[in-house]
GROMACS .gro file of C-alpha atoms in nm:
model
   79
    1MET     CA    1  -8.815   6.088   6.126
    2LYS     CA    2  -9.075   6.194   6.378
    3GLN     CA    3  -9.329   5.945   6.504
    4VAL     CA    4  -9.681   6.079   6.484
    5ASN     CA    5  -9.886   5.811   6.662
    6ARG     CA    6  -9.700   5.678   6.964
    7GLU     CA    7  -9.815   5.526   7.290
    8PRO     CA    8  -9.762   5.729   7.607
    9LEU     CA    9  -9.426   5.696   7.778
   10VAL     CA   10  -9.599   5.523   8.070
   11THR     CA   11  -9.635   5.221   7.842
   12ASP     CA   12  -9.256   5.192   7.820
   13VAL     CA   13  -9.220   5.224   8.197
   14ILE     CA   14  -9.477   4.945   8.240
   15GLY     CA   15  -9.272   4.735   7.996
   16MET     CA   16  -8.963   4.788   8.210
   17VAL     CA   17  -9.155   4.680   8.520
   18VAL     CA   18  -9.275   4.367   8.338
   19GLY     CA   19  -8.914   4.287   8.242
   20VAL     CA   20  -8.795   4.321   8.601
   21GLY     CA   21  -9.094   4.112   8.714
   22ALA     CA   22  -8.999   3.833   8.474
   23ILE     CA   23  -8.646   3.833   8.614
   24ALA     CA   24  -8.790   3.819   8.969
   25VAL     CA   25  -9.007   3.519   8.874
   26ALA     CA   26  -8.700   3.348   8.728
   27TYR     CA   27  -8.512   3.407   9.054
   28THR     CA   28  -8.791   3.260   9.266
   29ARG     CA   29  -8.813   2.953   9.040
   30GLN     CA   30  -8.463   2.858   9.150
   31PHE     CA   31  -8.588   2.792   9.503
   32ASN     CA   32  -8.900   2.594   9.414
   33GLU     CA   33  -8.939   2.324   9.681
   34ILE     CA   34  -9.276   2.191   9.569
   35GLU     CA   35  -9.301   1.813   9.562
   36TYR     CA   36  -9.470   1.701   9.242
   37LEU     CA   37  -9.616   1.359   9.169
   38PRO     CA   38  -9.387   1.101   9.012
   39GLY     CA   39  -9.386   1.135   8.635
   40ASP     CA   40  -9.474   1.506   8.640
   41ILE     CA   41  -9.229   1.698   8.422
   42ARG     CA   42  -9.223   1.989   8.671
   43GLY     CA   43  -9.051   1.758   8.922
   44GLU     CA   44  -8.753   1.694   8.694
   45PRO     CA   45  -8.427   1.852   8.817
   46TRP     CA   46  -8.368   2.039   8.490
   47PHE     CA   47  -8.713   2.200   8.470
   48ASP     CA   48  -8.676   2.490   8.717
   49PRO     CA   49  -8.335   2.604   8.585
   50ALA     CA   50  -8.468   2.587   8.228
   51VAL     CA   51  -8.770   2.799   8.315
   52ALA     CA   52  -8.545   3.042   8.503
   53VAL     CA   53  -8.316   3.084   8.202
   54ILE     CA   54  -8.611   3.139   7.967
   55PHE     CA   55  -8.770   3.396   8.198
   56THR     CA   56  -8.437   3.575   8.254
   57VAL     CA   57  -8.363   3.605   7.882
   58ALA     CA   58  -8.718   3.719   7.808
   59GLY     CA   59  -8.711   3.968   8.098
   60LEU     CA   60  -8.381   4.116   7.986
   61PHE     CA   61  -8.510   4.148   7.630
   62ILE     CA   62  -8.833   4.317   7.742
   63PHE     CA   63  -8.645   4.551   7.975
   64LEU     CA   64  -8.393   4.643   7.706
   65VAL     CA   65  -8.654   4.714   7.439
   66ALA     CA   66  -8.871   4.915   7.679
   67SER     CA   67  -8.578   5.123   7.803
   68ILE     CA   68  -8.462   5.199   7.448
   69ARG     CA   69  -8.816   5.302   7.352
   70LEU     CA   70  -8.840   5.519   7.663
   71LEU     CA   71  -8.513   5.695   7.585
   72GLN     CA   72  -8.618   5.751   7.224
   73GLY     CA   73  -8.951   5.892   7.339
   74LEU     CA   74  -8.787   6.125   7.590
   75ARG     CA   75  -8.538   6.242   7.330
   76ALA     CA   76  -8.812   6.310   7.074
   77ARG     CA   77  -9.014   6.497   7.335
   78ARG     CA   78  -8.730   6.744   7.401
   79LYS     CA   79  -8.703   6.857   7.039
   0.00000   0.00000   0.00000
């Protein structure tokens, strides 16, 4: 089944960059040394690892979906 109205392939490449960026943000959250006020939830020891896990999973999902769409678009373009 051929797709008639599809975004340009650059959109999928941008999606892959966003996925890698989310993983990079997750990595930098692991080394957050900011001192927050007492009672601030961001100062809890579990907060940064939780945010890192969420960003990593989301980044991997975005990267995977964008790469699959890019491969499908390249394959459809050849035919």
